[in-house]
Tab-separated table of C-alpha atoms in Angstrom:
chain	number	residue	atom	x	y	z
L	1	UNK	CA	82.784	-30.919	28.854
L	2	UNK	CA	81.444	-32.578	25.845
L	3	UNK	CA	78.912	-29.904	25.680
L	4	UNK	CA	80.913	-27.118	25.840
L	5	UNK	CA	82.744	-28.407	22.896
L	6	UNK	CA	79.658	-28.633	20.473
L	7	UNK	CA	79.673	-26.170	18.016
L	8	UNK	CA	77.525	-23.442	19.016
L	9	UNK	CA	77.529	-23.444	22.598
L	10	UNK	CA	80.927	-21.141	23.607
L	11	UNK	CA	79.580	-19.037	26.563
L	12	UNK	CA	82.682	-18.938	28.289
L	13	UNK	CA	84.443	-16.780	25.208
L	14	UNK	CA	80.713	-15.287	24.874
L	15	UNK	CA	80.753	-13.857	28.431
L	16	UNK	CA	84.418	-12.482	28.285
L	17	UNK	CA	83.277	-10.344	25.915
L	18	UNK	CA	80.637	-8.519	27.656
L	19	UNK	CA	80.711	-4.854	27.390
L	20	UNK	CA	78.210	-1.932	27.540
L	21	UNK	CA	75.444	-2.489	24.809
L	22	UNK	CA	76.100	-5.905	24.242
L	23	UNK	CA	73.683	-9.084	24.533
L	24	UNK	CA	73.240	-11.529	26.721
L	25	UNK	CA	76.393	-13.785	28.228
L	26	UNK	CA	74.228	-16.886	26.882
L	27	UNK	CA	74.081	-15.812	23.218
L	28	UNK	CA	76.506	-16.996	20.182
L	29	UNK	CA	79.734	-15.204	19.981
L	30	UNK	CA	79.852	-12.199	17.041
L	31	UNK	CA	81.262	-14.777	14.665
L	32	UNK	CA	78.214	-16.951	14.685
L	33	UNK	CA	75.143	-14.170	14.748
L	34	UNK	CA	73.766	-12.501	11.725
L	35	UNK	CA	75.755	-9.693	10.426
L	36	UNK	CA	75.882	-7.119	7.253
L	37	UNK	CA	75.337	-8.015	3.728
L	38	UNK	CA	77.803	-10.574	2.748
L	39	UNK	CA	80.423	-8.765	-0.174
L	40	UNK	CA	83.455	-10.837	-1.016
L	41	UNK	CA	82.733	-14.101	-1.760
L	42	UNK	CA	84.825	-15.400	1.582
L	43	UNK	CA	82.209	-13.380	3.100
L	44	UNK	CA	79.479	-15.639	1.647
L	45	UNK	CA	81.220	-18.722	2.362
L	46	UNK	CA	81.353	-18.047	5.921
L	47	UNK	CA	78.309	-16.524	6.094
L	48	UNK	CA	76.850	-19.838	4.235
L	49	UNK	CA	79.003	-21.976	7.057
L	50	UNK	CA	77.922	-20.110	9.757
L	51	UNK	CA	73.677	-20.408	8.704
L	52	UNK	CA	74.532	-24.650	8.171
L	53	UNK	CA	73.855	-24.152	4.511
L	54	UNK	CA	76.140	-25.215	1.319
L	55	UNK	CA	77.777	-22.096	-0.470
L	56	UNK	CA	75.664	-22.795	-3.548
L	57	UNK	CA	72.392	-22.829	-1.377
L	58	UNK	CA	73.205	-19.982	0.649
L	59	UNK	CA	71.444	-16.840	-1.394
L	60	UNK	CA	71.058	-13.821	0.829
L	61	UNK	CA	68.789	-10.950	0.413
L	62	UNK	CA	68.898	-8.543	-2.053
L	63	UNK	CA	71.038	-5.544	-0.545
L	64	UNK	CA	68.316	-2.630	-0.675
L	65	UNK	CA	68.926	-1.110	2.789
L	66	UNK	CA	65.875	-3.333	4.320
L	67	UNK	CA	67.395	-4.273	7.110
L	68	UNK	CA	67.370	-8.378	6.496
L	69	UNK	CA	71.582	-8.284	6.579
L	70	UNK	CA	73.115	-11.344	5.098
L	71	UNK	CA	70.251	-13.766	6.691
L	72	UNK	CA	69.352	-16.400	3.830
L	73	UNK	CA	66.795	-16.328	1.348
L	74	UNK	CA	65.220	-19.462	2.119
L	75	UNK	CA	62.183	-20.467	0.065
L	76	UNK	CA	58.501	-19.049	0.813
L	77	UNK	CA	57.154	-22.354	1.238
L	78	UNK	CA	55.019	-23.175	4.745
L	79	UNK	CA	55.650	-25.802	6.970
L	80	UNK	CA	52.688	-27.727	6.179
L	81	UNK	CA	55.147	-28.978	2.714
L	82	UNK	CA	57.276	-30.413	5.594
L	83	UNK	CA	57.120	-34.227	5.207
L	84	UNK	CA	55.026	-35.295	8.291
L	85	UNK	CA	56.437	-38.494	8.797
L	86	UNK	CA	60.140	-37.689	9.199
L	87	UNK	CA	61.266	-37.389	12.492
L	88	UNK	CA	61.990	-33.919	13.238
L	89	UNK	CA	63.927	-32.778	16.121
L	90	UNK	CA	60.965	-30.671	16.666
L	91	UNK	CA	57.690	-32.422	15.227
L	92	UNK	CA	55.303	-29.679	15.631
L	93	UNK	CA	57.433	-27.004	14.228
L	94	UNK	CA	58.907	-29.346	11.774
L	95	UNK	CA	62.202	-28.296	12.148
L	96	UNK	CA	65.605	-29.840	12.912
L	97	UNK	CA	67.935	-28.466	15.430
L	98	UNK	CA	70.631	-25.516	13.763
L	99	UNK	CA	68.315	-25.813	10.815
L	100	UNK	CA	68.192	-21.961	9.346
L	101	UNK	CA	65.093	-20.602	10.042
L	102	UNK	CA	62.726	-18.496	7.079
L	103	UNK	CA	62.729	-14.856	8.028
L	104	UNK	CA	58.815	-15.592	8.123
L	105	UNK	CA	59.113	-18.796	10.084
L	106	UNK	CA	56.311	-17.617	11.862
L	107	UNK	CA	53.643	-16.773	9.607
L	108	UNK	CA	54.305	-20.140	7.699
L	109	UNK	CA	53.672	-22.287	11.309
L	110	UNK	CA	50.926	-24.919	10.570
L	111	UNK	CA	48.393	-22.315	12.252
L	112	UNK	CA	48.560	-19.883	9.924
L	113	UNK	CA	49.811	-19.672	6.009
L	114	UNK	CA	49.616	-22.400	3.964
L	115	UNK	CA	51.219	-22.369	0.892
L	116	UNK	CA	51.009	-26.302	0.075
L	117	UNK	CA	49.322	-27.497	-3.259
L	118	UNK	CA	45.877	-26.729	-4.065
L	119	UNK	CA	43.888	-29.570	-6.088
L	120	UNK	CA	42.553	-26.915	-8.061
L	121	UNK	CA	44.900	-24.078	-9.682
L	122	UNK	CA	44.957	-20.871	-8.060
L	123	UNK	CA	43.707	-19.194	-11.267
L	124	UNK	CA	41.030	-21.494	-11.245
L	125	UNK	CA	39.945	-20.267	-7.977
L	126	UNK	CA	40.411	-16.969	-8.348
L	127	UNK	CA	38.670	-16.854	-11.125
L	128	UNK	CA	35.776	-18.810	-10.088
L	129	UNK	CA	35.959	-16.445	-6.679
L	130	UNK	CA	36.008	-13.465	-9.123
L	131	UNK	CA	32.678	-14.460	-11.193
L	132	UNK	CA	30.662	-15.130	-8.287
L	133	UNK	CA	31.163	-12.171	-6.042
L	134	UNK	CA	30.961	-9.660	-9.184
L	135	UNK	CA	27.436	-11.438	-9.879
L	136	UNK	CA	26.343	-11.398	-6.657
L	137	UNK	CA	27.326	-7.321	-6.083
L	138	UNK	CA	25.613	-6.518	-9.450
L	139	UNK	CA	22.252	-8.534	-8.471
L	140	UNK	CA	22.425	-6.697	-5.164
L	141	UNK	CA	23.047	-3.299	-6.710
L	142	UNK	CA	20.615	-4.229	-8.996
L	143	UNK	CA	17.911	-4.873	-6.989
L	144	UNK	CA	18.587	-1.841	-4.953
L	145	UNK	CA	18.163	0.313	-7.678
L	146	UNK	CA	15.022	-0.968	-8.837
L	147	UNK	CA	13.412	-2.497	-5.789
L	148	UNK	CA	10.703	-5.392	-6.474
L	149	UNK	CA	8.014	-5.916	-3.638
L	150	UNK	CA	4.183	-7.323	-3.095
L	151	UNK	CA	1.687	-4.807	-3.656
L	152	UNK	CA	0.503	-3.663	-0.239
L	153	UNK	CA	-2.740	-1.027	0.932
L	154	UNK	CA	-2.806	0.005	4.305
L	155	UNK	CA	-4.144	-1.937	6.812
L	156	UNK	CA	-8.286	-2.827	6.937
L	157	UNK	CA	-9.678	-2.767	10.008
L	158	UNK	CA	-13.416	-4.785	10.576
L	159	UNK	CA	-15.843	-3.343	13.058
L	160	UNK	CA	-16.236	0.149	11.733
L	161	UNK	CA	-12.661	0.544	11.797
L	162	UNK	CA	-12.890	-0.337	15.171
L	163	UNK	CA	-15.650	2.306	16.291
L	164	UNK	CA	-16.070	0.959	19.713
L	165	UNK	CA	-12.494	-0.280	20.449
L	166	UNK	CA	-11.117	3.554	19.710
L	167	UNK	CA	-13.581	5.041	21.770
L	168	UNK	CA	-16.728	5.598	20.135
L	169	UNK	CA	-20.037	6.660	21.540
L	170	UNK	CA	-21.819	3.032	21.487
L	171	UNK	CA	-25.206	5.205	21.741
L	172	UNK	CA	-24.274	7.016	18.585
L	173	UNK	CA	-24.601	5.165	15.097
L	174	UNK	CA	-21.027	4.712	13.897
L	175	UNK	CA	-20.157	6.267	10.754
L	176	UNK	CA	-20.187	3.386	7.527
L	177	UNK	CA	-16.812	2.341	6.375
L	178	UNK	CA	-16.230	0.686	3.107
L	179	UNK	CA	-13.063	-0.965	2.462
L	180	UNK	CA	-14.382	-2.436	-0.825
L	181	UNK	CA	-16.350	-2.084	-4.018
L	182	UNK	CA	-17.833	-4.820	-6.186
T	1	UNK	CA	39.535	-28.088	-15.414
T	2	UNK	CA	42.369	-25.672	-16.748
T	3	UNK	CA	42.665	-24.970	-20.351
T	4	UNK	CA	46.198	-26.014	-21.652
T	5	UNK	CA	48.265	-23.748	-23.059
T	6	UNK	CA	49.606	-24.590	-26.603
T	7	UNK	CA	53.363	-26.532	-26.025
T	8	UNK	CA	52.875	-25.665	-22.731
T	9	UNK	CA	53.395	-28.068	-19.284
T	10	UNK	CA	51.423	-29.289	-16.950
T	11	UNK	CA	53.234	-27.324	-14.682
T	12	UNK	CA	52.712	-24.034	-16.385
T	13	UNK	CA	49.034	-24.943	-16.700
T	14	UNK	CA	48.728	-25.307	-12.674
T	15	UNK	CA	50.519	-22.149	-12.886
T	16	UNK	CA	52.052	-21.859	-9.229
T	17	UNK	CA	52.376	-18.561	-7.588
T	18	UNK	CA	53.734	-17.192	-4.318
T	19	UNK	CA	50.739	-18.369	-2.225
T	20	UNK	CA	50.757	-22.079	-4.078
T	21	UNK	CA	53.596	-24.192	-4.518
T	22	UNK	CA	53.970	-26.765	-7.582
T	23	UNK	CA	52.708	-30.375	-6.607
T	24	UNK	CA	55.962	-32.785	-6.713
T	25	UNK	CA	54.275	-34.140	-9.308
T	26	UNK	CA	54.230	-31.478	-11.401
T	27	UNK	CA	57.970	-30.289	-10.750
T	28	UNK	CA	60.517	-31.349	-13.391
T	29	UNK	CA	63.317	-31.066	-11.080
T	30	UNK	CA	61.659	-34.291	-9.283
T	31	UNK	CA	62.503	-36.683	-12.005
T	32	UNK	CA	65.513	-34.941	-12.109
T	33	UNK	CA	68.047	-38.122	-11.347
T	34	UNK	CA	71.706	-35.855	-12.671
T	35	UNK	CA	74.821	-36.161	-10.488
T	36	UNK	CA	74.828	-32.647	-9.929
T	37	UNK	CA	71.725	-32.896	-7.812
T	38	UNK	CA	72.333	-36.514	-6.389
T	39	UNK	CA	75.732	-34.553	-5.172
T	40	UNK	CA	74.327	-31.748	-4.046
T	41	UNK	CA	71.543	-33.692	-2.001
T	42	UNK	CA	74.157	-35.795	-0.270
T	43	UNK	CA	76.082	-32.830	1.088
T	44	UNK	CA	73.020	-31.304	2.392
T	45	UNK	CA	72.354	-34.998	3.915
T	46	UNK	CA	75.732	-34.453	4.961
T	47	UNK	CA	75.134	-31.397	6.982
T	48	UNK	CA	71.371	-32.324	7.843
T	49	UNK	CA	73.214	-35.576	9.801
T	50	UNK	CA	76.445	-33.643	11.249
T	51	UNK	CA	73.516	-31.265	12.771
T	52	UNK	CA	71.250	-34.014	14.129
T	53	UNK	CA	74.387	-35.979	15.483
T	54	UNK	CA	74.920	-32.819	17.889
T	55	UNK	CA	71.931	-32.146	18.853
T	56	UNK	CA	71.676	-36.019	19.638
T	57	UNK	CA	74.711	-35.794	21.827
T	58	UNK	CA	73.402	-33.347	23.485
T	59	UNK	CA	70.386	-34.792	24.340
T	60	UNK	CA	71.652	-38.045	25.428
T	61	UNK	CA	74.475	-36.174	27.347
T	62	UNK	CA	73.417	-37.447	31.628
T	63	UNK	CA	74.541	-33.702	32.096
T	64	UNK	CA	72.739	-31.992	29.836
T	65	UNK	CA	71.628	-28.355	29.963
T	66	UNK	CA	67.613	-27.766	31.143
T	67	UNK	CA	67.046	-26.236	27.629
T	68	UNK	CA	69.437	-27.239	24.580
T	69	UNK	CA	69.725	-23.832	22.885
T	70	UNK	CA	69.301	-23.747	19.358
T	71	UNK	CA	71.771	-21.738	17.225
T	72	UNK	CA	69.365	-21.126	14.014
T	73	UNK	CA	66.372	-19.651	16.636
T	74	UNK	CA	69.157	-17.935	18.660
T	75	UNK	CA	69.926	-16.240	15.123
T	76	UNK	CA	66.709	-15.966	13.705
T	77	UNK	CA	65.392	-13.489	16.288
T	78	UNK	CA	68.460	-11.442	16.719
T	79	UNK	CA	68.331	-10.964	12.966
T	80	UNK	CA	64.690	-9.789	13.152
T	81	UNK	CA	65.205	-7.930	16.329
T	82	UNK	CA	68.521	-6.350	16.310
T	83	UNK	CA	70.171	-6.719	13.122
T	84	UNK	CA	67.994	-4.616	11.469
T	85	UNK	CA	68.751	-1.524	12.531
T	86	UNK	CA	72.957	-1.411	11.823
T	87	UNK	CA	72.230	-2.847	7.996
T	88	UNK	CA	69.351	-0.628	7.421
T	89	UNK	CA	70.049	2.198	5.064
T	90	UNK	CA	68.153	4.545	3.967
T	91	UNK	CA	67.608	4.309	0.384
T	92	UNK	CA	64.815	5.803	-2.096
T	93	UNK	CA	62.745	2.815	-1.866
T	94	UNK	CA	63.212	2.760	1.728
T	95	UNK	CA	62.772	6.231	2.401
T	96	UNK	CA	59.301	6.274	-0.064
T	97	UNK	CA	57.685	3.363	1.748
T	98	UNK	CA	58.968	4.499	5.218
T	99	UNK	CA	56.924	7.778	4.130
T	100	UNK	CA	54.009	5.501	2.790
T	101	UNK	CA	53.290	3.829	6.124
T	102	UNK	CA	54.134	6.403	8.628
T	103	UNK	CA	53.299	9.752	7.444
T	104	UNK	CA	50.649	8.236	4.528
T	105	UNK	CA	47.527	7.341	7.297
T	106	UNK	CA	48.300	10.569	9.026
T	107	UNK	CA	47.827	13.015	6.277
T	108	UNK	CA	45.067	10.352	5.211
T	109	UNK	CA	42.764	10.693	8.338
T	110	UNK	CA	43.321	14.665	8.687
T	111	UNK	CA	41.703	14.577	5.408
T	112	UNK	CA	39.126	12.777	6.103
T	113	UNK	CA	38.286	14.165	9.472
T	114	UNK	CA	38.912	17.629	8.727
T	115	UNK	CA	35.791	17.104	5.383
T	116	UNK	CA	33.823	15.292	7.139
T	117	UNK	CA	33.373	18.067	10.419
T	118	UNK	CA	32.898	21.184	7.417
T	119	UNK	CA	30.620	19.110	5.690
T	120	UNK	CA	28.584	19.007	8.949
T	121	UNK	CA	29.329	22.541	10.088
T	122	UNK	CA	27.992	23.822	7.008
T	123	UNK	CA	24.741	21.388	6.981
T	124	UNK	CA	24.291	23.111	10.813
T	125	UNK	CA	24.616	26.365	9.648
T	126	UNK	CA	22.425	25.681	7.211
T	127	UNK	CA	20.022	24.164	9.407
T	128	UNK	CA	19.904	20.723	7.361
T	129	UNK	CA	21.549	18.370	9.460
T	130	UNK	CA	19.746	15.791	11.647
T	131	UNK	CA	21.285	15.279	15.258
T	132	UNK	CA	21.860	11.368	15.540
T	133	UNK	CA	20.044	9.430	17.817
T	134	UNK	CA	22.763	9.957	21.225
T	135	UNK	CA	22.471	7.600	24.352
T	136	UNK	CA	24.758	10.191	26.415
């Protein structure tokens, strides 16, 4: 089978080699899954063969115990840098078929992070950013500490202050009420 | 917009950072035309065509397989999955953060909890503190 030939796809050897923790019967053999930090530099070059990268390109992660192995350090760059109009195996995701992957592939999906190039610097904006939400917190601040309102009096009522509406004796003479003086 | 800096680029004037790339037309190594990097380009061409040539066979095979598995996904999520755990090590930096994140917030909200109930236990006791409003 022409299929079973390509480069990738050996699940007869893969299932042979099933044991007790293992994965899956349709997964890569050992050879061709991540593994541990790469040391000798045969290491690297087959580690660099086996991610479809060129020795010189192939940069792993720095060895601190993280847990990344000897998966590639690809650059933090989104896909929406991808060129749009080639024709990717996979348009959407902008990726080509055994093309390695970034260990964030997906934060960087055209949903989400976009790292492409601003029209303005990113100083610029930050800066700009910066000035404007430190003025507008010090005018708020501001103008809690020292509140600045109308002048208002309590309400004036006509009629008395209402004699008859609150329940006053209409008999009676209601008592004068003078909101003013000239 | 950008002031200039004195000698300096365009490029260091755009100043690119990890959440903004350099624009292409910015980058040096664009008008870089050196054998090196014509060479260099062709043999990832090389690979980039060896790649699409299989997956191409594939695809136009009559018999093909209902989904073409792809090697560099296949990896991708075993290596974020389960290849983390046999090449982690514990380290100091590991070990700090690993404290940071799991014991950190724990500590951090007994703190706060545990002030925030004395503060109100002694405003009761003192008979200062004002029941909130409670729809139960």
């Amino acid at each position: 089978m022409a299929a079973a030939r390509v480069r990738g796809v050996l699940w007869q050897r893969a299932a042979a080699r099933l044991r007790a923790g293992a994965r899956a019967a349709s997964d890569l053999p050992k050879e061709l899954m991540p593994g541990p930090y790469p040391r000798t530099p045969e290491e690297r070059a087959a580690a660099a063969k086996k991610y479809n990268m060129r020795v010189e390109d192939y940069e792993p992660y720095p060895d601190d115990g993280f847990g990344y192995g000897d998966y590639p350090k690809l650059p933090d760059r989104s896909l929406h840098e991808r060129d749009p109009w080639y024709q990717w195996d996979q348009q959407d995701m902008r990726h080509n078929w055994g093309q390695p992957m970034h260990w964030d592939f997906d934060m960087y999906i055209r949903n989400r992070v976009d790292t492409s190039p601003t029209p303005v610097p990113w100083h610029t904006m930050r800066k700009h950013f910066l000035i404007f939400l430190t003025t507008m917190l010090i005018m708020f601040g501001v103008g809690e500490m020292y509140p600045s309102y109308r002048p208002v009096g309590p309400k004036q009522y006509p009629f008395n202050n209402l004699y008859l509406e609150r329940g006053g004796d209409p008999n009676k003479e209601p008592p004068e009420v003078k909101h003013y003086e000239i | 917009m950008a002031a200039r800096p004195e000698g300096g680029s365009a490029a260091e004037a755009y100043g690119s950072n990890r959440y903004v790339s350099l624009p292409a037309e910015l980058d040096p190594a664009t008008y870089d035309a050196s054998p090196e990097k014509r060479r260099a380009e062709a043999e990832r061409l090389a690979i980039r065509a060896q790649l699409k040539r299989q997956y191409q066979l594939q695809l136009n095979d009559p018999h093909r397989p209902a989904v073409i598995e792809d090697p560099a996904l296949i990896r991708w999520a075993y290596a974020r999955t389960q290849n983390v755990y046999p090449t982690f090590r514990p380290t100091p930096k590991t070990s700090f953060l690993g404290a940071l994140y799991a014991i950190g917030p724990i500590l951090f909200w007994i703190y706060v909890f545990k002030t925030d109930r004395d503060r109100r236990e002694k405003l009761i006791q003192e008979g200062k503190y004002k029941r909130p409003l409670s729809l139960f």
